[in-house]
Coordinates of C-alpha atoms and ligand atoms in Angstrom, one line a residue:
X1023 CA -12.1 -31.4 -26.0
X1024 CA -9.9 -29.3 -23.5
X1025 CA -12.1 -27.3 -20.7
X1026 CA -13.1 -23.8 -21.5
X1027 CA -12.4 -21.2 -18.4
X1028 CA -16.2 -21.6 -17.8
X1029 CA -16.5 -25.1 -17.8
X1030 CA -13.4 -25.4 -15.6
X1031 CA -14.9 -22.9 -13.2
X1032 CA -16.7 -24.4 -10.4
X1033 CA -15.0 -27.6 -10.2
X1034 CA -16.6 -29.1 -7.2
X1035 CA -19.7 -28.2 -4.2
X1036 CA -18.0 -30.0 -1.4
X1037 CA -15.3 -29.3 0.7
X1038 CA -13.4 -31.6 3.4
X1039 CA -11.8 -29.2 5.8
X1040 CA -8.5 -31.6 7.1
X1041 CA -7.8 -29.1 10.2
X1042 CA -9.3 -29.0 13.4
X1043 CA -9.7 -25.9 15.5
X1044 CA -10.3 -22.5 15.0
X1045 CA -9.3 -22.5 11.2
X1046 CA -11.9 -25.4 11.0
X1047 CA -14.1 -23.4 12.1
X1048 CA -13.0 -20.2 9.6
X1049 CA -12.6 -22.5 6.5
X1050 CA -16.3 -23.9 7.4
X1051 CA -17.6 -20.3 7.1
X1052 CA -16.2 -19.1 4.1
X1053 CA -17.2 -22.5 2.6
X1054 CA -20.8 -22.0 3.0
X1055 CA -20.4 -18.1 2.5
X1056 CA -19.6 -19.4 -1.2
X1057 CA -22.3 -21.8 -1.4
X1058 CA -20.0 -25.0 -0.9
X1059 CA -21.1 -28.1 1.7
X1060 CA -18.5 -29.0 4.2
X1061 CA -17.0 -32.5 5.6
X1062 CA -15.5 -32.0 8.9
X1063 CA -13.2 -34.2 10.5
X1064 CA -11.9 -35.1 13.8
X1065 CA -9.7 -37.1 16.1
X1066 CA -11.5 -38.7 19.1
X1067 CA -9.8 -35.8 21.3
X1068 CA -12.1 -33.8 18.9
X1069 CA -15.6 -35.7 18.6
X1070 CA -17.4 -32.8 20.8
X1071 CA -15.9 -30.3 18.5
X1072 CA -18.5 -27.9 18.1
X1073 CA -18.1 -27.1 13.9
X1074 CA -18.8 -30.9 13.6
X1075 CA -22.3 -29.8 14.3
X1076 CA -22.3 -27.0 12.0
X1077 CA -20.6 -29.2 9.1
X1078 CA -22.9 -31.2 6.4
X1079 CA -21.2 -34.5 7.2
X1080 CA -18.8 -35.3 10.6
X1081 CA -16.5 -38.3 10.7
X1082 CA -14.0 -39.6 13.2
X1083 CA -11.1 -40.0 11.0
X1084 CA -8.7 -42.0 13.9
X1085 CA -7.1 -42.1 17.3
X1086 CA -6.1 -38.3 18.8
X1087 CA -2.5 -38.6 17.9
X1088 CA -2.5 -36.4 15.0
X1089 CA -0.3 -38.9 13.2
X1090 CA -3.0 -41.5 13.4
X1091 CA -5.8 -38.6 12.5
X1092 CA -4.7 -35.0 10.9
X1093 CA -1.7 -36.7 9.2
X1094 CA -3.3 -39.8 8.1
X1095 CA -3.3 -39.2 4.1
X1096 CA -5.0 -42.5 3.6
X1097 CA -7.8 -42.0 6.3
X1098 CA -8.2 -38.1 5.0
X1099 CA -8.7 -39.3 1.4
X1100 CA -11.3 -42.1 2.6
X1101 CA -13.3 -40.3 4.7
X1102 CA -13.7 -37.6 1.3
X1103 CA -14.9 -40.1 -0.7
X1104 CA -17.2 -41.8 1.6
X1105 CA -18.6 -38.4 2.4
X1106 CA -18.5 -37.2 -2.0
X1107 CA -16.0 -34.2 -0.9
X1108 CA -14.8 -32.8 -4.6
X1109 CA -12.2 -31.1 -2.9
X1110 CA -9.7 -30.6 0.4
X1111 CA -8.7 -27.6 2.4
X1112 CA -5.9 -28.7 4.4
X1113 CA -6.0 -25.5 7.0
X1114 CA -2.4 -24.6 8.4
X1115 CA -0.3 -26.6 9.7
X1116 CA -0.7 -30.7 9.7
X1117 CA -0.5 -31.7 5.9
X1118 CA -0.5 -28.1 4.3
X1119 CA 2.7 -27.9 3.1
X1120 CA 3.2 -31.3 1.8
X1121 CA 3.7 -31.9 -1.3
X1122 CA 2.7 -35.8 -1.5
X1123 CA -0.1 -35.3 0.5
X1124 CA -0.9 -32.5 -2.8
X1125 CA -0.2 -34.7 -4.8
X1126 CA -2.3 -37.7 -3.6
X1127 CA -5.2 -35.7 -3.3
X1128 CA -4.8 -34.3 -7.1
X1129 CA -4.2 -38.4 -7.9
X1130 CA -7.3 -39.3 -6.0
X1131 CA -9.4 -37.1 -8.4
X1132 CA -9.6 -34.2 -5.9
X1133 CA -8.5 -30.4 -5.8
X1134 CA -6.1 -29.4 -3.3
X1135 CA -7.0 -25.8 -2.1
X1136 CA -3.3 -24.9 -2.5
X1137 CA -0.8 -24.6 -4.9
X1138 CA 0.2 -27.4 -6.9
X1139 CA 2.6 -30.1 -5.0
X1140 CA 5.5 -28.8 -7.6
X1141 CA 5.2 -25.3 -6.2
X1142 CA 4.8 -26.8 -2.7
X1143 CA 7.9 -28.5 -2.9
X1144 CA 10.2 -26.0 -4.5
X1145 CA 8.9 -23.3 -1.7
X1146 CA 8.7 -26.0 1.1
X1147 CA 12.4 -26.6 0.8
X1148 CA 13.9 -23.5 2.2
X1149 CA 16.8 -23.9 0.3
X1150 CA 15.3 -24.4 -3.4
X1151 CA 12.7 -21.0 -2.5
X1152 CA 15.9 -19.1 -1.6
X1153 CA 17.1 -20.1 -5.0
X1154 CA 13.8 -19.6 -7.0
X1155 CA 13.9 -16.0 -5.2
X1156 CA 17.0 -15.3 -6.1
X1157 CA 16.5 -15.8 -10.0
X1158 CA 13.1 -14.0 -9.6
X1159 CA 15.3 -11.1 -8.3
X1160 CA 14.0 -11.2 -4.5
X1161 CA 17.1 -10.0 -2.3
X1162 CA 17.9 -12.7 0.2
X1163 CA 19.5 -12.9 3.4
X1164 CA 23.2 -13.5 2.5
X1165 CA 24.4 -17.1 2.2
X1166 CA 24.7 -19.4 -0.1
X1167 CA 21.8 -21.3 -1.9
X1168 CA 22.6 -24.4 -1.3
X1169 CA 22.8 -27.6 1.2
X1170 CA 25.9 -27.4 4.1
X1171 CA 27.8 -30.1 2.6
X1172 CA 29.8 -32.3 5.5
X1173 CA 33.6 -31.6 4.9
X1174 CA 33.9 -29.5 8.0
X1175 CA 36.6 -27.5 6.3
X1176 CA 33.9 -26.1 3.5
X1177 CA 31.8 -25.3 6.3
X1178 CA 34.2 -23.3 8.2
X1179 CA 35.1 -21.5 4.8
X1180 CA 31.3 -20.9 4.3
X1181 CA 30.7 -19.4 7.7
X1182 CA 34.1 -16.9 7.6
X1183 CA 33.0 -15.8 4.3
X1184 CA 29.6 -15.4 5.4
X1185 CA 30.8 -13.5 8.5
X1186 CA 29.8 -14.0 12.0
X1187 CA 27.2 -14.2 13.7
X1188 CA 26.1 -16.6 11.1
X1189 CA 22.4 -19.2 11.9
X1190 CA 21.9 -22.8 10.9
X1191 CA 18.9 -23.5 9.4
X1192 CA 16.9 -26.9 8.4
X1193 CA 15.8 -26.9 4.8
X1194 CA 12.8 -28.6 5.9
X1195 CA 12.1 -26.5 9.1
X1196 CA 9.1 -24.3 10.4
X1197 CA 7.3 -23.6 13.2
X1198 CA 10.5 -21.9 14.3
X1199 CA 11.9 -25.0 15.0
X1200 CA 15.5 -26.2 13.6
X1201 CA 17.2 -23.1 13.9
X1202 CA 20.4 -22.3 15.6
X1203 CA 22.6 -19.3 15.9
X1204 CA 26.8 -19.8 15.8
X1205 CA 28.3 -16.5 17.4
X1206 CA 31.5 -17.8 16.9
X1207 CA 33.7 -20.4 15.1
X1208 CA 34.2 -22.3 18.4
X1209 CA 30.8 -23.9 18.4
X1210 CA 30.3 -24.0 14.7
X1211 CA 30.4 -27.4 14.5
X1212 CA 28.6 -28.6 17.6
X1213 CA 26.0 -26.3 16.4
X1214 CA 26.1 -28.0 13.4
X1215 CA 25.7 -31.4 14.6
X1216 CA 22.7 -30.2 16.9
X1217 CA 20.8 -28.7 13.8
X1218 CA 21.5 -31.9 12.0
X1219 CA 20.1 -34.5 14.1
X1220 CA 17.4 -32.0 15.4
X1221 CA 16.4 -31.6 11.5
X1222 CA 16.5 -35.4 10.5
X1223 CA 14.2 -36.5 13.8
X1224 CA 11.3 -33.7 13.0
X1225 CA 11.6 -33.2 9.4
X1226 CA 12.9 -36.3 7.9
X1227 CA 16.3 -34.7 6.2
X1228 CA 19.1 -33.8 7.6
X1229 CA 19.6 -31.0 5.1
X1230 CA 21.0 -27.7 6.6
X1231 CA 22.0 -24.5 4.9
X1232 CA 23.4 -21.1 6.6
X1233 CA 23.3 -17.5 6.2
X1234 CA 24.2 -14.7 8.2
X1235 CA 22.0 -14.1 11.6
X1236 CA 20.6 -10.7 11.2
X1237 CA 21.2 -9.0 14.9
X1238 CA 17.9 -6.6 14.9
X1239 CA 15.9 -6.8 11.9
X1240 CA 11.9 -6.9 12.0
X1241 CA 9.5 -9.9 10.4
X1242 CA 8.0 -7.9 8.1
X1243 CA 5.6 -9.9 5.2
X1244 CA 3.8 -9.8 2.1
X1245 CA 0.3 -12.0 1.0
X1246 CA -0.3 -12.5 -2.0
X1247 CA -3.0 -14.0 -4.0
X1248 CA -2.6 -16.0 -7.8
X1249 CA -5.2 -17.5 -9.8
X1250 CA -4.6 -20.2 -12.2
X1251 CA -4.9 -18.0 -15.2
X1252 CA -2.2 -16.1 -14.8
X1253 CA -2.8 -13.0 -12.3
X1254 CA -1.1 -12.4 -9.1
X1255 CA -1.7 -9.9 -6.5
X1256 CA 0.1 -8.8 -3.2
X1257 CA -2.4 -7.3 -0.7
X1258 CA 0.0 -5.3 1.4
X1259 CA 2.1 -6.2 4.6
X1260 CA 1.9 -7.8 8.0
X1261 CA 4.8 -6.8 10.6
X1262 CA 5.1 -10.2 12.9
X1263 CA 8.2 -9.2 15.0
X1264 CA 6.8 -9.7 18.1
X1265 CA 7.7 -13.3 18.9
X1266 CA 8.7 -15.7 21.3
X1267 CA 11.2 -18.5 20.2
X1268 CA 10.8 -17.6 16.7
X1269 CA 7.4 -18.1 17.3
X1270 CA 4.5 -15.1 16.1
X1271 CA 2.6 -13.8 19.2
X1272 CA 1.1 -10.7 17.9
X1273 CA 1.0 -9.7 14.3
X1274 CA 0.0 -6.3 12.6
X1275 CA -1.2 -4.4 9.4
X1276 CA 0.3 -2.3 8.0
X1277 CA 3.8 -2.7 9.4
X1278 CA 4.7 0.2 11.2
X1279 CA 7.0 3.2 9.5
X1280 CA 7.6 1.4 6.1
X1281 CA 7.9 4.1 3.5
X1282 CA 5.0 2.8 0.3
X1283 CA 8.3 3.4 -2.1
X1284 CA 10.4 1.1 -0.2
X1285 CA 7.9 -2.3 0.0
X1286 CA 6.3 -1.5 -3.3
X1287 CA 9.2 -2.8 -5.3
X1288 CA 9.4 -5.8 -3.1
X1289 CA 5.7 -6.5 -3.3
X1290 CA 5.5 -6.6 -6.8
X1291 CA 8.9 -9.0 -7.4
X1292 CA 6.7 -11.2 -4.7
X1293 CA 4.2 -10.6 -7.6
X1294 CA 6.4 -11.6 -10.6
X1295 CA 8.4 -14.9 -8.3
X1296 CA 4.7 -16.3 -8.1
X1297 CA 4.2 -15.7 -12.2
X1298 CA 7.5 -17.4 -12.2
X1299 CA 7.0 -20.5 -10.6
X1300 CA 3.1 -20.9 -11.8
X1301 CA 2.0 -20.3 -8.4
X1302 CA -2.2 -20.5 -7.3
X1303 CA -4.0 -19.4 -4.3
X1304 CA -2.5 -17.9 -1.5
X1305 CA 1.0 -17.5 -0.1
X1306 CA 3.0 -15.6 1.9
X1307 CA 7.0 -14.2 1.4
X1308 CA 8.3 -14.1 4.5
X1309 CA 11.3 -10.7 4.8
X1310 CA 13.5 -10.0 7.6
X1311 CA 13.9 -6.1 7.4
X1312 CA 17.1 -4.1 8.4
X1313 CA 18.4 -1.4 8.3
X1314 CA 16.2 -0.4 5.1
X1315 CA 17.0 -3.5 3.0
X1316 CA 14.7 -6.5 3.2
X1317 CA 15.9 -10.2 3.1
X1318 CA 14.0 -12.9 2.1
X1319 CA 13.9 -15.3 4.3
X1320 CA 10.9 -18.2 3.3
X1321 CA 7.6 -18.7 1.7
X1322 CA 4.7 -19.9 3.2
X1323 CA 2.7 -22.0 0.7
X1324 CA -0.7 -21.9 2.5
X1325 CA -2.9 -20.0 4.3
X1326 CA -1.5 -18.5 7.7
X1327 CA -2.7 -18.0 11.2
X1328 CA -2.3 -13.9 10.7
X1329 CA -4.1 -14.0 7.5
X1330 CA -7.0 -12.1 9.5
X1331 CA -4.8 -8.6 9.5
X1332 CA -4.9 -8.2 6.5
X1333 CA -8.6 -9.1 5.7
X1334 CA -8.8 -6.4 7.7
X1335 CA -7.1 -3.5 6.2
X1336 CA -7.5 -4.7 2.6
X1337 CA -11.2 -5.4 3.2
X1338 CA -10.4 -9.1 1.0
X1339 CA -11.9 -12.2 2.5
X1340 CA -8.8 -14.8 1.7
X1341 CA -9.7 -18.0 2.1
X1342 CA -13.0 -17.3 0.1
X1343 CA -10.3 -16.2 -2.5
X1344 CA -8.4 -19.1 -2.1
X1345 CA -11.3 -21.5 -2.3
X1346 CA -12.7 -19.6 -5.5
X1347 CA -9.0 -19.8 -6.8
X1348 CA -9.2 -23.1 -6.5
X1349 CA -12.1 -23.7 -8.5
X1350 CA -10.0 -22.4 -11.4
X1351 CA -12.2 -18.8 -11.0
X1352 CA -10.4 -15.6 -12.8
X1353 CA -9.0 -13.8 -9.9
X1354 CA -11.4 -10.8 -9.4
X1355 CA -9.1 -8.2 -9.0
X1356 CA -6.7 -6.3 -10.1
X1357 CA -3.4 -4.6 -8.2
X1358 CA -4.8 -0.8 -8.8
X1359 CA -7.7 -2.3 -6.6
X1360 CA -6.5 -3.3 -3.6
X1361 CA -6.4 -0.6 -1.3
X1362 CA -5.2 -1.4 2.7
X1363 CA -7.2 1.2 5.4
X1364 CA -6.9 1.6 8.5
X1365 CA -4.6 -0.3 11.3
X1366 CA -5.4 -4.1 12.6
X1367 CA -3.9 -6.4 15.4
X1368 CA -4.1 -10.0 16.2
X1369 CA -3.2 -11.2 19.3
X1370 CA -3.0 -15.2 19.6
X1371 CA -4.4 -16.5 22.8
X1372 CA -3.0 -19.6 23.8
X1373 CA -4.0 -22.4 26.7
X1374 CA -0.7 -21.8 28.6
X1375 CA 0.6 -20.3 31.3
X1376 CA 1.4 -16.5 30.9
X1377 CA 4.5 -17.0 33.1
X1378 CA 6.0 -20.4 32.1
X1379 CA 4.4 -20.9 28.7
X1380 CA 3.6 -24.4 29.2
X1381 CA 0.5 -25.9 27.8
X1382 CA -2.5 -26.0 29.9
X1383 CA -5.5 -28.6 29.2
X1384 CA -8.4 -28.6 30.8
X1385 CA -12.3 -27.6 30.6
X1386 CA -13.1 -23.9 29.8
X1387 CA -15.5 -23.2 32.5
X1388 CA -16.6 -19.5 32.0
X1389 CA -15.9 -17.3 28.9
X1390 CA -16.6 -13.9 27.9
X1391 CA -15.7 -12.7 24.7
X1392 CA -15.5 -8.9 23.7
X1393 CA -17.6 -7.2 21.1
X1394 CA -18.3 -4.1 19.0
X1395 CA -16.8 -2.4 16.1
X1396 CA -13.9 -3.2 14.5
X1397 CA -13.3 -6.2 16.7
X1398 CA -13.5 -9.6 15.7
X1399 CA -13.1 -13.3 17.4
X1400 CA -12.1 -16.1 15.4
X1401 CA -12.3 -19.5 17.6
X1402 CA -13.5 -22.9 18.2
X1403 CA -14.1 -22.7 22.2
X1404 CA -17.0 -22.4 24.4
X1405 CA -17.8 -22.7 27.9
X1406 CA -17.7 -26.1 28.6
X1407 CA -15.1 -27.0 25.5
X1408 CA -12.1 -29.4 26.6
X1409 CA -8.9 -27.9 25.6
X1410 CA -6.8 -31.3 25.0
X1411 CA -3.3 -31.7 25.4
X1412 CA -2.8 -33.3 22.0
X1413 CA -2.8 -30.4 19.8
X1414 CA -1.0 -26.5 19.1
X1415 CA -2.3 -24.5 22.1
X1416 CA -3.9 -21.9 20.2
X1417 CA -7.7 -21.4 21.1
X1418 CA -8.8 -17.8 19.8
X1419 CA -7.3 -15.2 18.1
X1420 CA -8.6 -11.6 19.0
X1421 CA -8.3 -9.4 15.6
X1422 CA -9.0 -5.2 16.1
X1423 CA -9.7 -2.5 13.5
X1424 CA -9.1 1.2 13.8
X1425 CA -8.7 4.0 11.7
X1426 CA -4.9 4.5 13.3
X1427 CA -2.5 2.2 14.9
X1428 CA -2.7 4.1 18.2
X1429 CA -6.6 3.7 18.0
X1430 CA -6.1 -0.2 17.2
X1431 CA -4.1 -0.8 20.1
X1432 CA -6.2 1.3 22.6
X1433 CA -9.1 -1.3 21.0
X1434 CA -7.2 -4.5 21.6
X1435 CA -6.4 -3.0 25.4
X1436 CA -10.4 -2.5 25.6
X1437 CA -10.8 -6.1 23.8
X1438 CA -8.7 -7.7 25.7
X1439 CA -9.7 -6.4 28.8
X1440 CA -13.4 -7.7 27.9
X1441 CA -11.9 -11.1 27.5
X1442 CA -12.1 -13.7 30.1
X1443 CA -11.0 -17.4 30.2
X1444 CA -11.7 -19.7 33.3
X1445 CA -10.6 -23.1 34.4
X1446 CA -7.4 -23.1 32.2
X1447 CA -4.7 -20.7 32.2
X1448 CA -4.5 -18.4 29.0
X1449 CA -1.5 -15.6 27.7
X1450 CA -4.0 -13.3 28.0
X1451 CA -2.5 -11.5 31.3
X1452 CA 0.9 -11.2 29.4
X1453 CA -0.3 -9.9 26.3
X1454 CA -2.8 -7.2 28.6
X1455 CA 0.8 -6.2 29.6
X1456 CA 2.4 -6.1 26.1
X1457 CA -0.4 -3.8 25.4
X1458 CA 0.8 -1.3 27.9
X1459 CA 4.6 -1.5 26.7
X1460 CA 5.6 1.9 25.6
X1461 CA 8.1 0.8 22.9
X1462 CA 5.6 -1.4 21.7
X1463 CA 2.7 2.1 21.8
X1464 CA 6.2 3.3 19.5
X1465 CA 6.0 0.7 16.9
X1466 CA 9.2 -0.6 15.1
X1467 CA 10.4 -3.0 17.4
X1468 CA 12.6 -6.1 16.7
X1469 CA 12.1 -10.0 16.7
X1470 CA 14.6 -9.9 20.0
X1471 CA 12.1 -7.4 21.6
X1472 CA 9.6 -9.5 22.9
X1473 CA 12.4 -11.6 24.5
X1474 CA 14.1 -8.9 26.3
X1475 CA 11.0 -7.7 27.3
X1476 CA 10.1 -10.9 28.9
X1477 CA 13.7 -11.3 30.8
X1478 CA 13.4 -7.6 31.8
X1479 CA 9.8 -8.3 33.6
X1480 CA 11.6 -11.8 35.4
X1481 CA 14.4 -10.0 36.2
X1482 CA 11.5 -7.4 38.2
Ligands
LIG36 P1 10.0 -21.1 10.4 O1 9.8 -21.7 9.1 O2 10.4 -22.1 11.4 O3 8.9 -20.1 10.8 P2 11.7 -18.8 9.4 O4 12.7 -19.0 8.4 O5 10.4 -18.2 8.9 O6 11.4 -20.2 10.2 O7 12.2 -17.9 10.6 C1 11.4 -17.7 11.8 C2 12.0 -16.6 12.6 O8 13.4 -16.9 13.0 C3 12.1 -15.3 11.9 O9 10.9 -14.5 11.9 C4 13.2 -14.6 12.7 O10 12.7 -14.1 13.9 C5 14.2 -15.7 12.9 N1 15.2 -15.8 11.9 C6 15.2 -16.6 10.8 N2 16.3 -16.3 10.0 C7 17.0 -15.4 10.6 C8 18.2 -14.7 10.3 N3 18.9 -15.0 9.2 N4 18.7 -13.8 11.1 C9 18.0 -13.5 12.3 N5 16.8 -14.1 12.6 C10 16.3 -15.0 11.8

């Protein structure tokens, strides 16, 4: 007899949270918010990890490589059914986005807390999402929608007719990684050959595709949420221009000085490409913005670092969403609900060096975080944690709320002045200063900005 909605809600009491870190830590929460027992896991860099106390079971899943530990399908899916997990959140990052590892898990008789491996790999394959956008009437960035083939004659054709400055991308990139800009047809193809071998040593294909290289837009994004039964919201937009190496530093909601009439349409074709393609839980279309238009540029088929800005302003906690998505619940409510209020920030704080940006490992030997209204902490540290070397150097991210944008950024000034980090270095002195930046105060500003900004203070 086929499962009624009822019986199908529900469908397991015991997550395994495959991440590490502060996201660990937030997945944890929401898990026992919903009534659900945890598994957490952990490298040996991570045995002293402080939500391995919090979780109902704790196992050491391999060596601190992450490809022996947070990549290792096989050791993930033992250690769930030694420890009766009915289900895995895989986090961001590591094994989120991969379809075999979604797959396995469904095989394994476990639920993924993600969208199913089909949707994973269309959208996890830059070039297929650009297509599936494309027929679900998303505008794109202009290129075609398919692979760079090798005859270097095509590819010169492609790029004239594309017109440059034109950007090689990896269809199997992220991270910000496997990306590179041709100004002009004299180093098309070295570019080329870079991208290539770049793309088939840290994403296992050597497929590239090209569009044009947009010379000021803004990262402008949407969230949505599906259910398996058919409903699909968006819960408004984050603006994550501020970046360094194609990498998100700070990330806001609302964007600043986008016009409702001019992201509503966008939002809802978001809305209908997710109805499209069957899509569940959470996901994010990522939009470069400008000059009024907005160009699709990839979607995210996970939860993301920034998801926080938006819980913020819509008042929506998203990974319990995700998690209740999961367990095949009807999605509990509708678009005419979700309201955004208000202004938030997130700043990422990272163990490097707010100079050089290199990593910094070490022990955390003092830290003081802020508090008070509208101000909120998400991390895994503690005096006394060991920041190891082996991992993304993220340690907390500092989210604010304020009525207006100006009063969110005079928080995170106040918040991150209240913020103190000893015995490694942090970012935290460079984004005190990013906080004082008056085009920044202005709103509006670029993906280049942040760079310039940084070359103008070395140059000084
Ligand atoms: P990743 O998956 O590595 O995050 P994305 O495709 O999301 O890569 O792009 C990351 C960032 O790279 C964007 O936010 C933007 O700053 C820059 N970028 C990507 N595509 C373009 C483009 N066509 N023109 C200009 N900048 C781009």
């Amino acid at each position: 007899m086929p499962e009624t909605l009822e019986q199908s809600a529900g469908r397991f009491d015991t997550v395994l949270i495959a991440n590490r870190g502060e996201i660990a830590v937030r997945i944890q929460r929401a898990c026992r918010e919903l009534g659900l027992k945890t598994v957490a896991i952990c490298s040996e860099a991570d045995r002293q990890a402080p939500y391995g106390k919090t979780a109902d079971s704790f196992l050491c899943i391999g060596p601190s490589t992450a490809a022996k530990s947070y990549l290792n399908q096989d050791a993930i899916l033992l250690a769930a059914r030694l420890a009766g997990a009915g289900a895995i959140h895989p986090g961001y990052g590591f094994l989120s986005e991969n379809a075999a590892f979604a797959d396995a898990v469904e095989k394994a008789g476990l639920v993924f807390i993600g969208p199913t491996a089909s949707s994973i790999a269309i959208m996890g394959d830059k070039i297929s999402a650009k297509r599936a956008m494309m027929a679900a009437g998303v505008p794109c960035v202009p290129g075609p929608d398919t692979a760079l083939p090798d005859d270097p004659a095509t590819i010169e054709r492609i790029a004239l007719e594309i017109g440059y400055p034109v950007i090689i991308k990896a269809a199997g990139g992220g991270g910000g990684r496997g990306m590179r800009v041709v100004p002009k047809a004299d180093v098309l193809h070295e570019a080329i050959a870079l991208t290539r071998e770049e793309a088939r040593k840290a994403f296992g294909s050597r497929s590239l595709y090209m569009e044009k290289f947009l010379e000021h837009p803004r990262h402008i994004e949407i969230q949505v949420i599906c259910d398996d039964h058919g409903n699909a919201v968006w819960l408004g937009h984050r603006d994550c221009s501020m970046q360094r190496r194609h990498q998100k530093v700070v990330e806001e909601a609302p964007a600043p000085g986008i016009a409702p009439d001019i992201i509503q349409p966008v939002g809802l074709a978001c809305v209908q490409a997710c109805l499209q393609i069957g899509y569940r839980g959470v996901g994010t279309f990522e939009f470069l913005y400008e000059d009024g238009a907005f160009y699709f540029i990839e979607m995210n088929t996970r939860l993301q670092v920034e998801h926080p800005v938006t819980e913020m302003t819509s008042g929506v906690d998203i990974v319990q969403a995700q998690i209740r998505a999961a367990q095949g619940h009807v999605l509990d409510l509708i678009q005419g609900d979700v309201t955004c209020e208000g202004h938030s920030f997130e700043c990422r704080i990272n163990a490097e060096d707010p100079e050089t940006f290199l990593p910094s490992a070490g022990v955390v030997t003092h830290l003081a975080l802020p508090a008070g209204p509208g101000i909120r902490v998400d991390t895994h540290i503690h005096a006394g944690y060991k920041v190891s070397p082996y991992y993304d150097s993220l340690i907390a991210k500092l989210i604010v709320h304020a009525p207006t944008r100006a009063e969110a950024m005079a928080r995170m000034r106040e918040a991150l002045a209240g913020t103190e980090v000893e015995g490694i270095s942090t970012n935290i002195p460079f984004l005190r200063a990013l906080f004082k930046d008056g085009a920044f105060a202005q709103g509006e500003t670029d993906i280049h900005y942040l760079e310039q900004w940084l070359k103008l203070r070395r140059a000084t």
